[in-house]
Amino acid sequence: MSKAYELAKERYAAIGINTEKVLEQLQNFHLSMHSWQADDVAGFESAGDLTGGIQATGNYPGKARNIDELRSDILKAKSLVPGTHRLNLHEIYGEFGGKKVDRDQVGPEHFEGWMQWSRENNTPLDFNSTSFSHPKSGNLSLSNPDQGIRDFWIEHTKRCRDIADAMGKNQGDPCIMNVWVHDGCKDMSVNHYMYRALLKDSLDKIFAQKKNNMKDCIEGKVFGIGLESFTVGSHDFYTAYAAANGKIPTIDTGHYHPTESPADKVSALLQFVPELMLHVSRPVRWDSDHVTLMDDSTFELFAEIVRAGALERVHYGLDYFDGAINRIGAYVIGSRAAQKCMLRALLEPTQLISKYEIEGKTAQVLTYLEEAKAMPWGAVYDEFCERNNVPVGEAYLKEIEDYEKKVTLKR
Ligand code: RNT
Ligand code: ZN
């Protein structure tokens, strides 16, 4: 135990916080690390462009070009993040063995290798259907008025649920499957009601069959690139759908108007939906998916979850993809930033502050919230890294640089 941690432990004990208990909670806090930072959301299905409302910018050398490289990068990144974590896959990361397997043909057999990898590396999997980067993506998928195209994507998404169910069974823990479709209009349109009715109908068909080993989440957003004028799956649409059907809304922190607070959604949504999925990201002016940092909005999001006593009702996915940065670095920095936000939230003397708040003692409330910022939480995080045998502080950088020299720069 380091001296710094001993002192931190005392400081926190003085405000009623047991750091040993918090370290235990942090150990049980699992991120769902996204596979798609390693290769700028390319996947291994085809060499086509990234289309469908999203874009990865930047051209830093060394991105993963195949499944082996991706797995190696993920394991390297995981080795520099304390604790045990999950991996979040998209359908385009299947093992198709060089064959063309269209999206309406995919099945659990294409993810056997991943399931084995998951067991070997003690890393449960989460999953996503993939409606982008495909000749049939267009502007509309599940809400396309063309029944043939709609049915194609319904079939795809149903099959993805089968895959997620197989993953959940394999790992003895539900696989969280996210549905995000880019559907929208670039320009003026008068058919909003129709598109949303079609999306609702498609989702009803997709979710008709109950699955025991997976959970469904649905993700809205403000707009996609090239689809700026209208988004079929808006937040109102999915919030209402989730509440009416017991589904899990996904809060992607890059998917709101710039002054809207994702944190504020937590206590509102959890009154009506069973659980939440997060896509923690960092929007810079738009849904730019920069690497997550320990900024105020991310801290507030985690603090709201802890304050709501909802730790177990939330799934903690990450969702960013910056192609302009060392990609292992992106994973490590973003994952550790999310953990630090969670740690700071767990170290908050919430009960004490709550008491003062109810008594109307605002100066006391502000004192504890303000002083918490300079409390020695960093020493607690260092101790967490130490106990998990991962580099403390910036020491992880050397490992990233070594791996870059030996591995990624040679690609
Ligand atoms: C897009 C959504 C979606 C994707 C990933 C790749 O705006 O955030 O979650 O980023 O599924
Ligand atoms: Zn997302």
Coordinates of C-alpha atoms and ligand atoms in Angstrom, one line a residue:
M1 CA 0.0 0.0 0.0
S2 CA 1.5 3.4 -1.0
K3 CA 1.9 6.2 1.5
A4 CA -0.2 8.4 -0.7
Y5 CA -3.1 5.9 -0.6
E6 CA -2.8 5.6 3.2
L7 CA -3.2 9.3 3.5
A8 CA -6.1 9.4 1.0
K9 CA -7.8 6.6 2.9
E10 CA -7.7 8.8 6.1
R11 CA -8.9 11.9 4.3
Y12 CA -11.9 10.0 2.9
A13 CA -12.6 8.2 6.2
A14 CA -12.9 11.7 7.8
I15 CA -15.9 12.4 5.5
G16 CA -17.4 9.0 6.0
I17 CA -16.1 7.2 2.9
N18 CA -14.5 3.8 3.1
T19 CA -12.0 3.7 0.2
E20 CA -11.6 -0.1 0.5
K21 CA -15.2 -0.5 -0.2
V22 CA -15.0 1.9 -3.1
L23 CA -12.1 -0.1 -4.6
E24 CA -14.2 -3.2 -4.4
Q25 CA -17.0 -1.4 -6.2
L26 CA -14.6 -0.2 -8.9
Q27 CA -13.4 -3.7 -9.3
N28 CA -17.0 -4.7 -10.1
F29 CA -17.4 -1.9 -12.6
H30 CA -17.0 -3.3 -16.1
L31 CA -16.8 -1.3 -19.2
S32 CA -17.9 -2.6 -22.5
M33 CA -15.0 -1.6 -24.7
H34 CA -15.9 -1.1 -28.3
S35 CA -14.1 -3.1 -30.9
W36 CA -14.4 -0.3 -33.5
Q37 CA -11.8 2.2 -32.2
A38 CA -9.1 -0.3 -33.4
D39 CA -10.0 0.0 -37.1
D40 CA -12.0 3.2 -37.5
V41 CA -15.3 1.2 -37.8
A42 CA -14.2 -0.7 -40.9
G43 CA -15.0 -4.2 -39.9
F44 CA -14.0 -7.3 -41.9
E45 CA -16.9 -7.8 -44.1
S46 CA -15.9 -5.8 -47.2
A47 CA -13.4 -3.1 -48.1
G48 CA -16.1 -0.6 -48.7
D49 CA -16.4 2.9 -47.3
L50 CA -17.9 3.9 -43.9
T51 CA -21.4 5.1 -44.9
G52 CA -24.7 5.6 -43.1
G53 CA -24.5 8.9 -41.2
I54 CA -21.2 8.4 -39.3
Q55 CA -17.6 9.2 -40.2
A56 CA -14.2 8.5 -38.7
T57 CA -11.6 11.2 -39.4
G58 CA -7.9 11.0 -39.4
N59 CA -5.3 8.7 -40.8
Y60 CA -2.9 7.7 -38.0
P61 CA -0.9 4.7 -39.1
G62 CA -1.3 1.2 -37.7
K63 CA -5.0 0.5 -37.7
A64 CA -6.0 -3.2 -37.4
R65 CA -6.5 -4.8 -40.8
N66 CA -7.8 -8.2 -39.8
I67 CA -9.3 -10.1 -36.8
D68 CA -5.9 -11.2 -35.5
E69 CA -4.6 -7.7 -35.4
L70 CA -7.8 -6.4 -33.8
R71 CA -7.7 -9.1 -31.1
S72 CA -4.1 -8.4 -30.4
D73 CA -4.7 -4.6 -30.2
I74 CA -7.7 -5.1 -27.9
L75 CA -5.8 -7.4 -25.6
K76 CA -2.9 -4.9 -25.5
A77 CA -5.3 -2.1 -24.6
K78 CA -7.1 -4.3 -22.0
S79 CA -3.7 -5.1 -20.3
L80 CA -3.3 -1.4 -19.6
V81 CA -6.7 -0.8 -18.2
P82 CA -7.2 -2.0 -14.6
G83 CA -10.1 -4.4 -13.9
T84 CA -12.0 -6.8 -16.1
H85 CA -14.1 -5.6 -19.0
R86 CA -16.4 -6.6 -21.8
L87 CA -15.9 -6.3 -25.6
N88 CA -18.6 -4.7 -27.7
L89 CA -18.7 -6.1 -31.3
H90 CA -20.6 -5.0 -34.4
E91 CA -21.9 -7.5 -36.9
I92 CA -19.3 -6.5 -39.4
Y93 CA -16.6 -8.0 -37.1
G94 CA -17.8 -11.5 -37.8
E95 CA -15.4 -14.2 -39.1
F96 CA -16.6 -14.7 -42.6
G97 CA -13.6 -16.8 -43.8
G98 CA -13.1 -14.7 -47.0
K99 CA -16.7 -15.6 -48.2
K100 CA -19.4 -13.0 -48.9
V101 CA -21.9 -13.5 -46.2
D102 CA -24.6 -10.9 -46.7
R103 CA -26.2 -9.3 -43.7
D104 CA -29.4 -11.3 -44.0
Q105 CA -27.3 -14.5 -43.9
V106 CA -25.3 -14.0 -40.8
G107 CA -25.6 -16.3 -37.9
P108 CA -23.9 -17.4 -34.6
E109 CA -21.6 -19.6 -36.6
H110 CA -19.7 -16.5 -37.8
F111 CA -19.0 -15.6 -34.2
E112 CA -17.8 -19.0 -32.9
G113 CA -14.3 -17.7 -32.9
W114 CA -15.2 -14.7 -30.9
M115 CA -17.1 -16.8 -28.4
Q116 CA -14.1 -19.0 -27.9
W117 CA -11.9 -15.9 -27.6
S118 CA -14.3 -14.5 -25.1
R119 CA -14.0 -17.6 -22.9
E120 CA -10.2 -17.8 -23.2
N121 CA -9.8 -14.1 -22.3
N122 CA -12.5 -13.9 -19.7
T123 CA -14.2 -11.1 -21.7
P124 CA -17.9 -11.2 -22.1
L125 CA -19.3 -9.9 -25.4
D126 CA -21.9 -7.3 -26.3
F127 CA -23.2 -6.9 -29.7
N128 CA -24.6 -4.5 -32.4
S129 CA -26.5 -5.0 -35.6
T130 CA -24.9 -3.0 -38.4
S131 CA -27.1 -1.1 -40.8
F132 CA -24.4 1.2 -42.2
S133 CA -21.7 0.6 -44.9
H134 CA -23.8 -1.6 -47.1
P135 CA -25.2 -1.2 -50.6
K136 CA -28.7 -1.4 -49.1
S137 CA -28.0 1.1 -46.3
G138 CA -29.2 4.1 -48.3
N139 CA -30.9 6.8 -46.2
L140 CA -33.5 4.5 -44.8
S141 CA -33.2 0.9 -43.5
L142 CA -35.7 -0.3 -41.0
S143 CA -38.0 2.6 -42.0
N144 CA -37.7 2.2 -45.8
P145 CA -41.0 2.4 -47.6
D146 CA -39.6 -0.3 -49.9
Q147 CA -40.7 -3.5 -48.3
G148 CA -37.9 -5.6 -49.7
I149 CA -35.2 -3.3 -48.2
R150 CA -37.1 -3.1 -44.9
D151 CA -37.4 -6.9 -44.7
F152 CA -33.7 -7.3 -45.5
W153 CA -32.8 -5.2 -42.4
I154 CA -35.5 -6.8 -40.3
E155 CA -34.0 -10.2 -41.1
H156 CA -30.5 -8.9 -40.4
T157 CA -31.5 -7.5 -37.0
K158 CA -33.4 -10.7 -36.0
R159 CA -30.3 -12.7 -36.9
C160 CA -28.2 -10.4 -34.8
R161 CA -30.4 -11.1 -31.8
D162 CA -29.8 -14.8 -32.4
I163 CA -26.1 -14.1 -32.3
A164 CA -26.3 -12.0 -29.2
D165 CA -28.4 -14.8 -27.6
A166 CA -25.7 -17.3 -28.4
M167 CA -23.1 -15.0 -27.0
G168 CA -25.0 -14.6 -23.8
K169 CA -25.4 -18.3 -23.4
N170 CA -21.8 -18.9 -24.1
Q171 CA -20.7 -16.4 -21.4
G172 CA -23.5 -17.2 -18.9
D173 CA -24.3 -13.5 -18.7
P174 CA -26.7 -11.6 -20.9
C175 CA -25.2 -10.0 -24.1
I176 CA -26.4 -6.4 -24.5
M177 CA -27.4 -5.8 -28.1
N178 CA -27.7 -2.3 -29.4
V179 CA -29.8 -1.3 -32.4
W180 CA -28.8 2.0 -33.9
V181 CA -30.0 2.8 -37.4
H182 CA -29.0 5.9 -39.3
D183 CA -32.4 6.4 -41.0
G184 CA -33.2 10.0 -41.9
C185 CA -33.6 12.6 -44.6
K186 CA -31.0 15.0 -46.0
D187 CA -33.6 17.5 -47.0
M188 CA -37.2 18.5 -46.6
S189 CA -39.7 15.6 -46.3
V190 CA -43.4 15.3 -45.6
N191 CA -43.5 11.6 -44.6
H192 CA -42.2 11.7 -41.0
Y193 CA -45.2 10.0 -39.6
M194 CA -45.0 7.2 -42.2
Y195 CA -41.2 6.6 -41.5
R196 CA -41.7 6.4 -37.8
A197 CA -44.7 4.1 -38.2
L198 CA -42.5 1.8 -40.3
L199 CA -39.7 1.9 -37.8
K200 CA -42.1 1.0 -35.0
D201 CA -43.5 -1.8 -37.0
S202 CA -40.0 -3.1 -37.9
L203 CA -38.9 -3.0 -34.3
D204 CA -42.1 -4.9 -33.2
K205 CA -41.3 -7.6 -35.7
I206 CA -37.6 -7.8 -34.6
F207 CA -38.4 -8.0 -30.9
A208 CA -41.4 -10.3 -31.3
Q209 CA -39.4 -13.3 -30.2
K210 CA -38.3 -13.4 -26.5
K211 CA -34.7 -14.3 -25.9
N212 CA -33.3 -15.3 -22.5
N213 CA -29.6 -14.6 -22.9
M214 CA -29.6 -11.1 -24.4
K215 CA -31.1 -7.7 -23.7
D216 CA -32.2 -5.2 -26.4
C217 CA -31.2 -1.6 -26.3
I218 CA -32.2 1.2 -28.8
E219 CA -30.2 4.3 -29.6
G220 CA -31.5 7.6 -30.9
K221 CA -29.6 10.7 -32.0
V222 CA -30.1 14.2 -33.3
F223 CA -28.9 13.7 -36.8
G224 CA -26.4 11.8 -39.0
I225 CA -24.0 13.2 -41.5
G226 CA -25.8 13.7 -44.8
L227 CA -29.1 13.2 -43.0
E228 CA -29.3 16.5 -41.3
S229 CA -33.0 17.4 -41.8
F230 CA -34.8 14.6 -40.1
T231 CA -34.0 11.6 -38.0
V232 CA -36.5 8.8 -37.8
G233 CA -35.1 7.3 -34.6
S234 CA -35.1 10.5 -32.6
H235 CA -34.9 10.5 -28.8
D236 CA -38.6 11.0 -28.3
F237 CA -39.3 8.0 -30.6
Y238 CA -37.0 5.6 -28.8
T239 CA -37.7 6.9 -25.3
A240 CA -41.4 6.3 -25.9
Y241 CA -40.7 2.9 -27.5
A242 CA -38.5 1.8 -24.7
A243 CA -40.9 2.8 -22.0
A244 CA -43.8 1.2 -23.7
N245 CA -42.0 -2.1 -24.4
G246 CA -39.6 -2.5 -21.5
K247 CA -36.5 -1.9 -23.7
I248 CA -33.2 -0.3 -22.7
P249 CA -32.5 3.2 -24.1
T250 CA -28.9 3.9 -25.1
I251 CA -27.5 7.2 -24.0
D252 CA -24.7 8.1 -26.4
T253 CA -23.1 11.2 -24.9
G254 CA -22.5 12.6 -28.4
H255 CA -26.1 12.4 -29.5
Y256 CA -27.7 15.5 -27.9
H257 CA -27.9 19.1 -28.6
P258 CA -24.7 20.8 -27.3
T259 CA -26.2 22.3 -24.2
E260 CA -28.4 19.3 -23.3
S261 CA -27.1 17.2 -20.4
P262 CA -26.9 13.4 -20.9
A263 CA -26.5 13.1 -17.1
D264 CA -29.9 14.6 -16.6
K265 CA -31.5 11.7 -18.5
V266 CA -30.5 9.1 -15.9
S267 CA -33.0 9.9 -13.2
A268 CA -35.8 10.7 -15.7
L269 CA -35.5 7.6 -17.8
L270 CA -34.9 5.2 -14.9
Q271 CA -38.4 6.0 -13.5
F272 CA -39.8 4.2 -16.6
V273 CA -37.3 1.8 -18.1
P274 CA -35.6 -1.1 -16.5
E275 CA -32.0 -0.3 -17.4
L276 CA -29.8 2.0 -19.4
M277 CA -27.0 1.4 -21.8
L278 CA -24.3 4.1 -22.2
H279 CA -22.2 5.0 -25.2
V280 CA -19.6 7.2 -23.5
S281 CA -18.0 9.4 -26.1
R282 CA -16.8 13.0 -26.4
P283 CA -18.5 15.3 -28.9
V284 CA -16.5 18.3 -30.0
R285 CA -19.0 20.7 -31.6
W286 CA -20.9 17.8 -33.1
D287 CA -21.0 14.0 -32.7
S288 CA -17.3 13.8 -33.5
D289 CA -16.5 10.8 -31.3
H290 CA -13.3 12.1 -29.9
V291 CA -11.7 10.0 -27.1
T292 CA -13.5 10.1 -23.8
L293 CA -11.8 12.3 -21.2
M294 CA -12.4 12.9 -17.5
D295 CA -14.5 16.0 -18.2
D296 CA -17.3 17.5 -16.3
S297 CA -20.1 16.0 -18.4
T298 CA -18.7 12.5 -18.1
F299 CA -18.2 12.8 -14.4
E300 CA -21.8 14.2 -14.0
L301 CA -23.2 11.2 -15.9
F302 CA -21.5 8.7 -13.6
A303 CA -22.3 10.7 -10.5
E304 CA -26.0 10.8 -11.4
I305 CA -25.9 7.0 -11.7
V306 CA -24.3 6.5 -8.3
R307 CA -26.5 9.1 -6.7
A308 CA -29.6 7.3 -8.1
G309 CA -28.3 4.0 -6.5
A310 CA -28.5 2.6 -10.1
L311 CA -25.0 1.1 -10.6
E312 CA -26.5 -2.3 -11.4
R313 CA -29.1 -0.9 -13.8
V314 CA -26.6 0.6 -16.2
H315 CA -24.4 -1.0 -18.9
Y316 CA -21.2 1.0 -19.5
G317 CA -20.4 1.0 -23.2
L318 CA -17.8 3.3 -24.8
D319 CA -18.3 4.6 -28.3
Y320 CA -15.7 6.8 -29.9
F321 CA -13.5 6.3 -33.0
D322 CA -10.8 8.8 -33.6
G323 CA -8.6 7.8 -36.6
A324 CA -6.1 10.6 -35.9
I325 CA -4.5 9.1 -32.8
N326 CA -2.6 6.0 -31.7
R327 CA -5.6 3.7 -31.4
I328 CA -4.3 1.7 -28.4
G329 CA -3.7 5.0 -26.7
A330 CA -7.3 6.0 -27.5
Y331 CA -8.7 2.9 -25.8
V332 CA -6.5 3.2 -22.7
I333 CA -7.0 6.9 -22.2
G334 CA -10.8 6.7 -22.7
S335 CA -11.3 3.7 -20.6
R336 CA -9.2 4.9 -17.7
A337 CA -11.0 8.3 -18.0
A338 CA -14.3 6.6 -17.6
Q339 CA -13.1 4.7 -14.6
K340 CA -11.8 7.8 -13.0
C341 CA -15.2 9.4 -13.4
M342 CA -16.8 6.4 -11.8
L343 CA -14.2 6.4 -9.0
R344 CA -14.8 10.1 -8.2
A345 CA -18.5 9.5 -8.2
L346 CA -18.1 6.5 -5.8
L347 CA -16.0 8.7 -3.5
E348 CA -18.6 11.4 -3.1
P349 CA -20.1 11.7 0.4
T350 CA -23.5 11.7 -1.2
Q351 CA -25.5 10.9 2.0
L352 CA -23.9 13.7 3.8
I353 CA -24.5 16.2 1.0
S354 CA -28.1 14.9 0.6
K355 CA -28.8 15.6 4.3
Y356 CA -27.5 19.2 4.0
E357 CA -29.6 19.7 0.8
I358 CA -32.8 18.6 2.5
E359 CA -32.0 20.9 5.4
G360 CA -31.6 23.7 3.0
K361 CA -27.9 24.3 3.8
T362 CA -26.6 25.2 0.4
A363 CA -23.2 26.4 1.6
Q364 CA -22.6 23.0 3.1
V365 CA -23.7 21.3 -0.1
L366 CA -21.4 23.4 -2.2
T367 CA -18.5 23.0 0.2
Y368 CA -18.5 19.2 -0.1
L369 CA -19.1 19.2 -3.9
E370 CA -16.4 21.7 -4.4
E371 CA -13.8 20.2 -2.0
A372 CA -14.4 16.7 -3.6
K373 CA -12.7 18.0 -6.7
A374 CA -9.4 18.4 -4.9
M375 CA -9.6 15.4 -2.7
P376 CA -6.9 12.8 -3.3
W377 CA -8.9 10.5 -5.5
G378 CA -5.8 10.2 -7.8
A379 CA -4.0 8.2 -5.1
V380 CA -7.0 5.9 -4.9
Y381 CA -6.9 5.3 -8.6
D382 CA -3.2 4.7 -8.5
E383 CA -3.7 2.1 -5.8
F384 CA -6.4 0.5 -7.9
C385 CA -3.9 0.2 -10.8
E386 CA -1.3 -1.2 -8.5
R387 CA -3.6 -3.8 -7.1
N388 CA -4.6 -4.8 -10.7
N389 CA -1.0 -5.0 -11.8
V390 CA -1.3 -2.4 -14.5
P391 CA 1.0 0.7 -15.0
V392 CA 0.3 3.6 -12.6
G393 CA -0.2 7.0 -14.2
E394 CA 1.5 7.9 -17.4
A395 CA 3.7 4.8 -17.2
Y396 CA 1.3 3.1 -19.6
L397 CA 2.5 5.4 -22.4
K398 CA 5.8 3.6 -22.7
E399 CA 4.0 0.3 -23.3
I400 CA 1.9 1.9 -25.9
E401 CA 4.9 3.4 -27.6
D402 CA 6.8 0.1 -27.5
Y403 CA 3.8 -1.7 -29.0
E404 CA 3.6 0.9 -31.7
K405 CA 7.2 0.4 -32.6
K406 CA 7.1 -3.3 -32.6
V407 CA 3.6 -3.9 -33.9
T408 CA 1.3 -1.3 -35.3
L409 CA 3.9 0.8 -37.2
K410 CA 4.9 -2.3 -39.1
R411 CA 1.4 -2.7 -40.6
Ligands
RNT1 C1 -23.8 6.4 -34.3 C2 -24.0 5.6 -33.0 C3 -23.6 4.2 -33.0 C4 -22.2 4.0 -33.7 C5 -21.6 2.6 -33.4 C6 -20.5 2.3 -34.4 O1 -24.0 7.7 -34.2 O2 -23.4 6.3 -32.0 O3 -23.6 3.7 -31.8 O4 -21.3 4.9 -33.3 O5 -22.5 1.7 -33.3
ZN2 ZN -23.4 5.3 -30.1

